[in-house]
């Protein structure tokens, strides 16, 4: 006997059937509201690809870091996870509130990780980094940020994960100091993370002033240009790229979109999530690999 669902599926076009199968296939599942772009690797474009994930709530980065590290371990037999470089107004370094629940998370189950990212992590979007480190899904942590009132806020921290590995957590006030430490480090793999509120300086939403002020376009280009020392260093080691929009922290949606457009202009051509179906060469590319220069 054929049920209603079976009849409905029989009426699917081939494309609809493919999309329905993708829904059933947990490998394609991501948290609600997230977007994922598959890109050629910015340096090893002929042999490797990476994913870029974008979302409004920064805590969803947790899902992608766990997913990507699992894939690296399965495909490349990598034991140590990539280090994390995060550009953010906030430090986002709150420790896990319930380590027992976190340790019990089935890291092979995308549905469980997506649900935990939504409901298990703090909705203030400040616990994703240390939670990922506690599960050894990211390695050492480097945060270029503005949050920190006292000198102790800028001291190195050390987190021991569920398996006993120690992760060094460093915080930086200046791009130059971050770059200096990265160049002298022995990191070989990196997840790169940007929260768009990093581009704000004074930020009334975060009680640092009465008005928003912002980095200049020239300052942002100095950091993110493909020819910059930071991006050149990152490109050699990049394993995944996450972007959090969080417009309420950035001065509103139109301003957040302005800075997202600037990232697009600096790094990508055509812009992120440009899709021409099977015509892959027309879709989003790294600008430095395309024929269109900034």
Short mmCIF file of N, CA and C in Angstrom, two decimals, residues 79-238:
data_model
loop_
_atom_site.label_atom_id
_atom_site.label_comp_id
_atom_site.label_asym_id
_atom_site.label_seq_id
_atom_site.Cartn_x
_atom_site.Cartn_y
_atom_site.Cartn_z
N UNK A 79 45.45 14.56 14.49
CA UNK A 79 45.11 14.40 15.90
C UNK A 79 44.91 15.76 16.58
N UNK A 80 45.83 16.68 16.37
CA UNK A 80 45.72 18.00 16.99
C UNK A 80 44.79 18.88 16.16
N UNK A 81 43.83 19.54 16.78
CA UNK A 81 42.91 20.39 16.03
C UNK A 81 43.58 21.70 15.61
N UNK A 82 43.02 22.39 14.61
CA UNK A 82 43.55 23.70 14.24
C UNK A 82 43.43 24.71 15.38
N UNK A 83 44.38 25.62 15.44
CA UNK A 83 44.26 26.76 16.35
C UNK A 83 43.16 27.68 15.85
N UNK A 84 42.69 28.55 16.72
CA UNK A 84 41.64 29.50 16.37
C UNK A 84 42.16 30.92 16.46
N UNK A 85 41.95 31.69 15.38
CA UNK A 85 42.20 33.14 15.40
C UNK A 85 40.84 33.82 15.29
N UNK A 86 40.50 34.63 16.28
CA UNK A 86 39.19 35.29 16.29
C UNK A 86 39.37 36.80 16.37
N UNK A 87 38.70 37.53 15.47
CA UNK A 87 38.64 38.99 15.51
C UNK A 87 37.26 39.38 16.00
N UNK A 88 37.19 40.04 17.16
CA UNK A 88 35.90 40.26 17.81
C UNK A 88 36.02 41.44 18.76
N UNK A 89 34.96 42.23 18.91
CA UNK A 89 34.97 43.26 19.92
C UNK A 89 35.10 42.62 21.30
N UNK A 90 34.35 41.53 21.51
CA UNK A 90 34.34 40.81 22.78
C UNK A 90 35.43 39.73 22.79
N UNK A 91 35.77 39.28 23.97
CA UNK A 91 36.70 38.16 24.08
C UNK A 91 35.98 36.83 23.84
N UNK A 92 34.70 36.72 24.24
CA UNK A 92 33.93 35.48 24.06
C UNK A 92 34.64 34.27 24.66
N UNK A 93 35.17 34.43 25.87
CA UNK A 93 35.98 33.37 26.46
C UNK A 93 35.38 32.87 27.78
N UNK A 94 34.05 32.80 27.84
CA UNK A 94 33.42 32.24 29.03
C UNK A 94 33.59 30.72 29.05
N UNK A 95 33.87 30.20 30.22
CA UNK A 95 34.10 28.77 30.36
C UNK A 95 32.77 28.01 30.34
N UNK A 96 32.80 26.73 29.94
CA UNK A 96 31.56 25.93 29.91
C UNK A 96 30.90 25.89 31.28
N UNK A 97 29.58 26.06 31.28
CA UNK A 97 28.84 26.04 32.53
C UNK A 97 28.58 24.60 33.01
N UNK A 98 28.39 23.69 32.08
CA UNK A 98 28.09 22.30 32.42
C UNK A 98 29.02 21.39 31.62
N UNK A 99 30.19 21.12 32.19
CA UNK A 99 31.17 20.30 31.49
C UNK A 99 30.71 18.87 31.31
N UNK A 100 29.88 18.39 32.21
CA UNK A 100 29.38 17.01 32.11
C UNK A 100 28.51 16.85 30.87
N UNK A 101 27.58 17.77 30.68
CA UNK A 101 26.71 17.72 29.50
C UNK A 101 27.51 17.92 28.23
N UNK A 102 28.49 18.81 28.28
CA UNK A 102 29.32 19.07 27.11
C UNK A 102 30.13 17.84 26.74
N UNK A 103 30.72 17.18 27.72
CA UNK A 103 31.54 15.99 27.46
C UNK A 103 30.70 14.83 26.94
N UNK A 104 29.41 14.84 27.28
CA UNK A 104 28.53 13.76 26.84
C UNK A 104 28.00 13.96 25.42
N UNK A 105 28.30 15.10 24.83
CA UNK A 105 27.82 15.40 23.48
C UNK A 105 28.38 14.41 22.47
N UNK A 106 27.52 13.86 21.63
CA UNK A 106 27.95 12.93 20.58
C UNK A 106 28.49 13.75 19.42
N UNK A 107 29.81 13.84 19.31
CA UNK A 107 30.43 14.68 18.30
C UNK A 107 30.33 14.11 16.89
N UNK A 108 29.83 12.91 16.75
CA UNK A 108 29.62 12.33 15.42
C UNK A 108 28.21 12.60 14.90
N UNK A 109 27.39 13.25 15.69
CA UNK A 109 25.98 13.45 15.35
C UNK A 109 25.72 14.93 15.10
N UNK A 110 25.59 15.31 13.84
CA UNK A 110 25.39 16.72 13.50
C UNK A 110 24.10 17.29 14.08
N UNK A 111 23.05 16.46 14.15
CA UNK A 111 21.78 16.94 14.72
C UNK A 111 21.96 17.29 16.19
N UNK A 112 22.69 16.45 16.91
CA UNK A 112 22.90 16.71 18.33
C UNK A 112 23.78 17.94 18.54
N UNK A 113 24.80 18.10 17.71
CA UNK A 113 25.68 19.26 17.85
C UNK A 113 24.93 20.55 17.50
N UNK A 114 24.11 20.50 16.45
CA UNK A 114 23.34 21.68 16.05
C UNK A 114 22.36 22.07 17.17
N UNK A 115 21.70 21.10 17.75
CA UNK A 115 20.76 21.39 18.84
C UNK A 115 21.49 21.95 20.05
N UNK A 116 22.66 21.38 20.36
CA UNK A 116 23.43 21.88 21.50
C UNK A 116 23.93 23.30 21.24
N UNK A 117 24.32 23.60 20.00
CA UNK A 117 24.76 24.95 19.66
C UNK A 117 23.65 25.96 19.93
N UNK A 118 22.42 25.53 19.66
CA UNK A 118 21.26 26.40 19.84
C UNK A 118 20.85 26.52 21.30
N UNK A 119 20.68 25.36 21.96
CA UNK A 119 20.08 25.33 23.28
C UNK A 119 21.08 25.12 24.42
N UNK A 120 22.21 24.49 24.11
CA UNK A 120 23.16 24.15 25.17
C UNK A 120 24.16 25.24 25.47
N UNK A 121 24.51 26.03 24.47
CA UNK A 121 25.47 27.11 24.67
C UNK A 121 24.76 28.38 25.13
N UNK A 122 25.49 29.22 25.83
CA UNK A 122 24.91 30.44 26.38
C UNK A 122 24.37 31.33 25.25
N UNK A 123 23.12 31.77 25.34
CA UNK A 123 22.56 32.64 24.29
C UNK A 123 23.23 34.00 24.20
N UNK A 124 24.10 34.33 25.17
CA UNK A 124 24.89 35.56 25.07
C UNK A 124 26.00 35.43 24.03
N UNK A 125 26.15 34.24 23.45
CA UNK A 125 27.14 34.00 22.39
C UNK A 125 28.56 34.29 22.85
N UNK A 126 28.89 33.83 24.05
CA UNK A 126 30.24 34.06 24.56
C UNK A 126 30.91 32.78 25.08
N UNK A 127 30.28 31.62 24.85
CA UNK A 127 30.84 30.39 25.38
C UNK A 127 31.30 29.39 24.33
N UNK A 128 31.19 29.75 23.05
CA UNK A 128 31.48 28.79 21.99
C UNK A 128 32.95 28.42 21.90
N UNK A 129 33.84 29.37 22.17
CA UNK A 129 35.27 29.11 21.99
C UNK A 129 35.79 28.13 23.04
N UNK A 130 35.54 28.44 24.32
CA UNK A 130 36.05 27.58 25.38
C UNK A 130 35.38 26.21 25.38
N UNK A 131 34.11 26.17 24.95
CA UNK A 131 33.43 24.87 24.86
C UNK A 131 34.06 24.01 23.78
N UNK A 132 34.38 24.63 22.64
CA UNK A 132 35.04 23.89 21.57
C UNK A 132 36.44 23.44 22.00
N UNK A 133 37.15 24.30 22.72
CA UNK A 133 38.48 23.93 23.20
C UNK A 133 38.39 22.79 24.22
N UNK A 134 37.37 22.82 25.07
CA UNK A 134 37.21 21.77 26.08
C UNK A 134 37.01 20.40 25.43
N UNK A 135 36.39 20.39 24.25
CA UNK A 135 36.20 19.13 23.50
C UNK A 135 37.36 18.85 22.56
N UNK A 136 38.40 19.68 22.62
CA UNK A 136 39.59 19.54 21.76
C UNK A 136 39.23 19.63 20.28
N UNK A 137 38.25 20.50 19.97
CA UNK A 137 37.86 20.75 18.58
C UNK A 137 38.61 21.95 18.01
N UNK A 138 39.16 22.79 18.87
CA UNK A 138 40.10 23.83 18.46
C UNK A 138 41.31 23.72 19.37
N UNK A 139 42.46 24.19 18.87
CA UNK A 139 43.70 24.09 19.64
C UNK A 139 43.94 25.34 20.46
N UNK A 140 45.07 25.95 20.28
CA UNK A 140 45.36 27.22 20.96
C UNK A 140 44.47 28.31 20.39
N UNK A 141 44.28 29.36 21.18
CA UNK A 141 43.30 30.39 20.84
C UNK A 141 43.97 31.76 20.86
N UNK A 142 43.74 32.53 19.78
CA UNK A 142 44.30 33.88 19.65
C UNK A 142 43.15 34.83 19.34
N UNK A 143 42.88 35.77 20.26
CA UNK A 143 41.73 36.67 20.10
C UNK A 143 42.22 38.12 20.03
N UNK A 144 41.96 38.77 18.91
CA UNK A 144 42.21 40.21 18.76
C UNK A 144 40.90 40.91 19.06
N UNK A 145 40.88 41.72 20.14
CA UNK A 145 39.60 42.22 20.63
C UNK A 145 39.77 43.57 21.32
N UNK A 146 38.67 44.13 21.85
CA UNK A 146 38.69 45.39 22.57
C UNK A 146 38.20 45.26 24.02
N UNK A 147 37.51 44.17 24.32
CA UNK A 147 36.94 43.98 25.65
C UNK A 147 38.03 43.63 26.65
N UNK A 148 38.05 44.36 27.76
CA UNK A 148 39.04 44.10 28.80
C UNK A 148 39.37 45.38 29.54
N UNK A 149 38.91 45.46 30.79
CA UNK A 149 39.06 46.68 31.57
C UNK A 149 40.34 46.69 32.38
N UNK A 150 40.68 45.53 32.94
CA UNK A 150 41.82 45.44 33.85
C UNK A 150 42.97 44.71 33.17
N UNK A 151 44.18 44.94 33.68
CA UNK A 151 45.36 44.28 33.09
C UNK A 151 45.23 42.77 33.14
N UNK A 152 44.57 42.25 34.17
CA UNK A 152 44.39 40.80 34.31
C UNK A 152 43.52 40.22 33.19
N UNK A 153 42.66 41.08 32.60
CA UNK A 153 41.80 40.61 31.50
C UNK A 153 42.61 40.22 30.27
N UNK A 154 43.85 40.71 30.19
CA UNK A 154 44.67 40.49 29.01
C UNK A 154 45.76 39.44 29.22
N UNK A 155 45.75 38.83 30.40
CA UNK A 155 46.74 37.80 30.68
C UNK A 155 46.40 36.49 29.98
N UNK A 156 47.42 35.71 29.65
CA UNK A 156 47.21 34.40 29.05
C UNK A 156 46.44 33.50 30.01
N UNK A 157 45.61 32.64 29.41
CA UNK A 157 44.89 31.63 30.18
C UNK A 157 45.25 30.26 29.63
N UNK A 158 44.98 29.24 30.45
CA UNK A 158 45.29 27.87 30.05
C UNK A 158 44.11 26.98 30.40
N UNK A 159 43.56 26.34 29.40
CA UNK A 159 42.40 25.47 29.59
C UNK A 159 42.81 24.02 29.37
N UNK A 160 42.49 23.16 30.30
CA UNK A 160 42.73 21.74 30.16
C UNK A 160 41.45 21.08 29.65
N UNK A 161 41.55 20.40 28.52
CA UNK A 161 40.35 19.85 27.90
C UNK A 161 39.98 18.50 28.50
N UNK A 162 38.92 17.92 27.95
CA UNK A 162 38.37 16.68 28.49
C UNK A 162 39.35 15.52 28.41
N UNK A 163 40.32 15.61 27.50
CA UNK A 163 41.32 14.54 27.36
C UNK A 163 42.63 14.86 28.06
N UNK A 164 42.70 16.01 28.74
CA UNK A 164 43.91 16.37 29.46
C UNK A 164 44.89 17.23 28.70
N UNK A 165 44.56 17.63 27.45
CA UNK A 165 45.42 18.52 26.68
C UNK A 165 45.27 19.96 27.18
N UNK A 166 46.35 20.71 27.15
CA UNK A 166 46.33 22.09 27.61
C UNK A 166 46.29 23.03 26.40
N UNK A 167 45.34 23.97 26.42
CA UNK A 167 45.18 24.95 25.35
C UNK A 167 45.56 26.33 25.89
N UNK A 168 46.44 27.01 25.18
CA UNK A 168 46.84 28.37 25.55
C UNK A 168 45.88 29.37 24.92
N UNK A 169 45.41 30.31 25.73
CA UNK A 169 44.45 31.33 25.27
C UNK A 169 45.13 32.69 25.41
N UNK A 170 45.32 33.37 24.27
CA UNK A 170 45.98 34.68 24.28
C UNK A 170 45.05 35.74 23.71
N UNK A 171 45.12 36.92 24.33
CA UNK A 171 44.27 38.04 23.94
C UNK A 171 45.14 39.23 23.56
N UNK A 172 44.73 39.97 22.53
CA UNK A 172 45.57 41.04 21.98
C UNK A 172 44.77 42.32 21.81
N UNK A 173 45.42 43.43 22.15
CA UNK A 173 44.84 44.73 21.90
C UNK A 173 45.19 45.25 20.51
N UNK A 174 46.33 44.79 19.97
CA UNK A 174 46.79 45.34 18.69
C UNK A 174 47.06 44.23 17.67
N UNK A 175 46.81 44.59 16.43
CA UNK A 175 47.08 43.70 15.30
C UNK A 175 48.56 43.34 15.24
N UNK A 176 49.44 44.30 15.52
CA UNK A 176 50.87 44.06 15.42
C UNK A 176 51.33 42.99 16.41
N UNK A 177 50.80 43.01 17.63
CA UNK A 177 51.19 42.02 18.62
C UNK A 177 50.67 40.63 18.27
N UNK A 178 49.45 40.57 17.75
CA UNK A 178 48.91 39.29 17.29
C UNK A 178 49.79 38.72 16.19
N UNK A 179 50.10 39.53 15.20
CA UNK A 179 50.90 39.07 14.07
C UNK A 179 52.27 38.59 14.52
N UNK A 180 52.88 39.33 15.43
CA UNK A 180 54.20 38.96 15.93
C UNK A 180 54.16 37.57 16.58
N UNK A 181 53.16 37.32 17.41
CA UNK A 181 53.07 36.02 18.09
C UNK A 181 52.78 34.89 17.11
N UNK A 182 51.92 35.15 16.14
CA UNK A 182 51.60 34.11 15.16
C UNK A 182 52.84 33.73 14.34
N UNK A 183 53.58 34.73 13.92
CA UNK A 183 54.77 34.46 13.10
C UNK A 183 55.85 33.69 13.85
N UNK A 184 55.87 33.83 15.18
CA UNK A 184 56.86 33.11 15.97
C UNK A 184 56.32 31.79 16.53
N UNK A 185 55.05 31.48 16.23
CA UNK A 185 54.45 30.26 16.74
C UNK A 185 54.77 29.08 15.82
N UNK A 186 54.40 27.88 16.27
CA UNK A 186 54.58 26.69 15.43
C UNK A 186 53.23 26.15 14.96
N UNK A 187 52.20 27.03 14.88
CA UNK A 187 50.88 26.60 14.41
C UNK A 187 50.95 26.21 12.93
N UNK A 188 50.30 25.10 12.60
CA UNK A 188 50.30 24.61 11.21
C UNK A 188 48.91 24.57 10.59
N UNK A 189 47.86 24.77 11.40
CA UNK A 189 46.50 24.73 10.90
C UNK A 189 45.67 25.75 11.68
N UNK A 190 44.73 26.43 10.98
CA UNK A 190 44.02 27.56 11.56
C UNK A 190 42.54 27.54 11.16
N UNK A 191 41.67 27.85 12.13
CA UNK A 191 40.32 28.31 11.84
C UNK A 191 40.32 29.83 12.02
N UNK A 192 39.79 30.55 11.04
CA UNK A 192 39.75 32.01 11.09
C UNK A 192 38.31 32.43 11.35
N UNK A 193 38.12 33.31 12.33
CA UNK A 193 36.78 33.67 12.80
C UNK A 193 36.68 35.19 12.90
N UNK A 194 35.61 35.76 12.31
CA UNK A 194 35.38 37.20 12.40
C UNK A 194 33.96 37.44 12.91
N UNK A 195 33.84 38.25 13.95
CA UNK A 195 32.56 38.82 14.36
C UNK A 195 32.55 40.25 13.84
N UNK A 196 31.52 40.64 13.10
CA UNK A 196 31.51 41.94 12.46
C UNK A 196 31.59 43.09 13.45
N UNK A 197 31.25 42.87 14.72
CA UNK A 197 31.38 43.98 15.66
C UNK A 197 32.84 44.28 15.98
N UNK A 198 33.76 43.44 15.49
CA UNK A 198 35.18 43.78 15.60
C UNK A 198 35.49 45.11 14.93
N UNK A 199 34.71 45.45 13.89
CA UNK A 199 34.97 46.67 13.14
C UNK A 199 34.49 47.92 13.87
N UNK A 200 33.80 47.75 15.00
CA UNK A 200 33.44 48.89 15.84
C UNK A 200 34.58 49.15 16.83
N UNK A 201 34.73 50.41 17.20
CA UNK A 201 35.73 50.79 18.22
C UNK A 201 34.97 51.14 19.50
N UNK A 202 34.35 52.32 19.54
CA UNK A 202 33.42 52.64 20.62
C UNK A 202 32.09 51.98 20.29
N UNK A 203 31.45 51.41 21.30
CA UNK A 203 30.27 50.61 21.02
C UNK A 203 29.26 50.77 22.16
N UNK A 204 28.21 51.59 21.97
CA UNK A 204 27.25 51.82 23.05
C UNK A 204 26.50 50.56 23.46
N UNK A 205 26.31 49.62 22.54
CA UNK A 205 25.63 48.37 22.91
C UNK A 205 26.44 47.63 23.97
N UNK A 206 27.75 47.82 23.94
CA UNK A 206 28.63 47.16 24.91
C UNK A 206 29.06 48.11 26.03
N UNK A 207 28.33 49.27 26.17
CA UNK A 207 28.55 50.23 27.26
C UNK A 207 29.95 50.84 27.24
N UNK A 208 30.55 50.97 26.05
CA UNK A 208 31.88 51.58 26.00
C UNK A 208 31.82 53.05 25.61
N UNK A 209 30.64 53.54 25.19
CA UNK A 209 30.49 54.95 24.80
C UNK A 209 29.02 55.22 24.53
N UNK A 210 28.73 56.46 24.12
CA UNK A 210 27.36 56.82 23.77
C UNK A 210 27.08 56.68 22.28
N UNK A 211 28.13 56.61 21.46
CA UNK A 211 27.97 56.54 20.01
C UNK A 211 28.89 55.47 19.44
N UNK A 212 28.48 54.89 18.31
CA UNK A 212 29.34 53.95 17.60
C UNK A 212 30.43 54.70 16.85
N UNK A 213 31.65 54.19 16.92
CA UNK A 213 32.71 54.60 16.01
C UNK A 213 33.31 53.33 15.41
N UNK A 214 33.99 53.49 14.27
CA UNK A 214 34.38 52.31 13.49
C UNK A 214 35.82 52.42 12.99
N UNK A 215 36.40 51.26 12.74
CA UNK A 215 37.67 51.23 12.03
C UNK A 215 37.49 51.84 10.64
N UNK A 216 38.53 52.45 10.13
CA UNK A 216 38.46 52.98 8.78
C UNK A 216 38.60 51.84 7.76
N UNK A 217 38.16 52.11 6.55
CA UNK A 217 38.32 51.13 5.48
C UNK A 217 39.78 50.78 5.29
N UNK A 218 40.66 51.76 5.39
CA UNK A 218 42.10 51.51 5.19
C UNK A 218 42.64 50.58 6.28
N UNK A 219 42.18 50.75 7.53
CA UNK A 219 42.63 49.89 8.62
C UNK A 219 42.16 48.45 8.41
N UNK A 220 40.94 48.31 7.93
CA UNK A 220 40.40 46.96 7.68
C UNK A 220 41.15 46.28 6.54
N UNK A 221 41.44 47.06 5.49
CA UNK A 221 42.20 46.50 4.37
C UNK A 221 43.59 46.07 4.82
N UNK A 222 44.19 46.83 5.72
CA UNK A 222 45.53 46.48 6.20
C UNK A 222 45.53 45.10 6.86
N UNK A 223 44.42 44.76 7.53
CA UNK A 223 44.33 43.47 8.21
C UNK A 223 43.93 42.36 7.24
N UNK A 224 42.91 42.60 6.41
CA UNK A 224 42.26 41.53 5.65
C UNK A 224 42.71 41.40 4.20
N UNK A 225 43.45 42.34 3.68
CA UNK A 225 43.90 42.22 2.30
C UNK A 225 44.64 40.90 2.09
N UNK A 226 44.40 40.21 0.98
CA UNK A 226 45.10 38.95 0.72
C UNK A 226 46.62 39.10 0.73
N UNK A 227 47.11 40.32 0.51
CA UNK A 227 48.55 40.56 0.51
C UNK A 227 49.08 40.93 1.89
N UNK A 228 48.19 41.11 2.88
CA UNK A 228 48.66 41.48 4.21
C UNK A 228 49.45 40.34 4.84
N UNK A 229 50.29 40.69 5.80
CA UNK A 229 51.09 39.65 6.46
C UNK A 229 50.21 38.65 7.19
N UNK A 230 49.13 39.15 7.81
CA UNK A 230 48.24 38.24 8.54
C UNK A 230 47.57 37.26 7.60
N UNK A 231 46.94 37.76 6.52
CA UNK A 231 46.20 36.86 5.64
C UNK A 231 47.14 35.93 4.88
N UNK A 232 48.32 36.40 4.52
CA UNK A 232 49.29 35.52 3.88
C UNK A 232 49.65 34.37 4.81
N UNK A 233 49.86 34.69 6.08
CA UNK A 233 50.18 33.66 7.08
C UNK A 233 49.00 32.70 7.26
N UNK A 234 47.78 33.25 7.35
CA UNK A 234 46.59 32.42 7.54
C UNK A 234 46.33 31.53 6.33
N UNK A 235 46.45 32.09 5.12
CA UNK A 235 46.16 31.30 3.92
C UNK A 235 46.99 30.02 3.86
N UNK A 236 48.20 30.07 4.35
CA UNK A 236 49.06 28.88 4.32
C UNK A 236 48.56 27.78 5.24
N UNK A 237 47.66 28.14 6.17
CA UNK A 237 47.25 27.20 7.22
C UNK A 237 45.74 27.04 7.34
N UNK A 238 44.98 27.71 6.49
CA UNK A 238 43.53 27.83 6.69
C UNK A 238 42.80 26.51 6.50
#
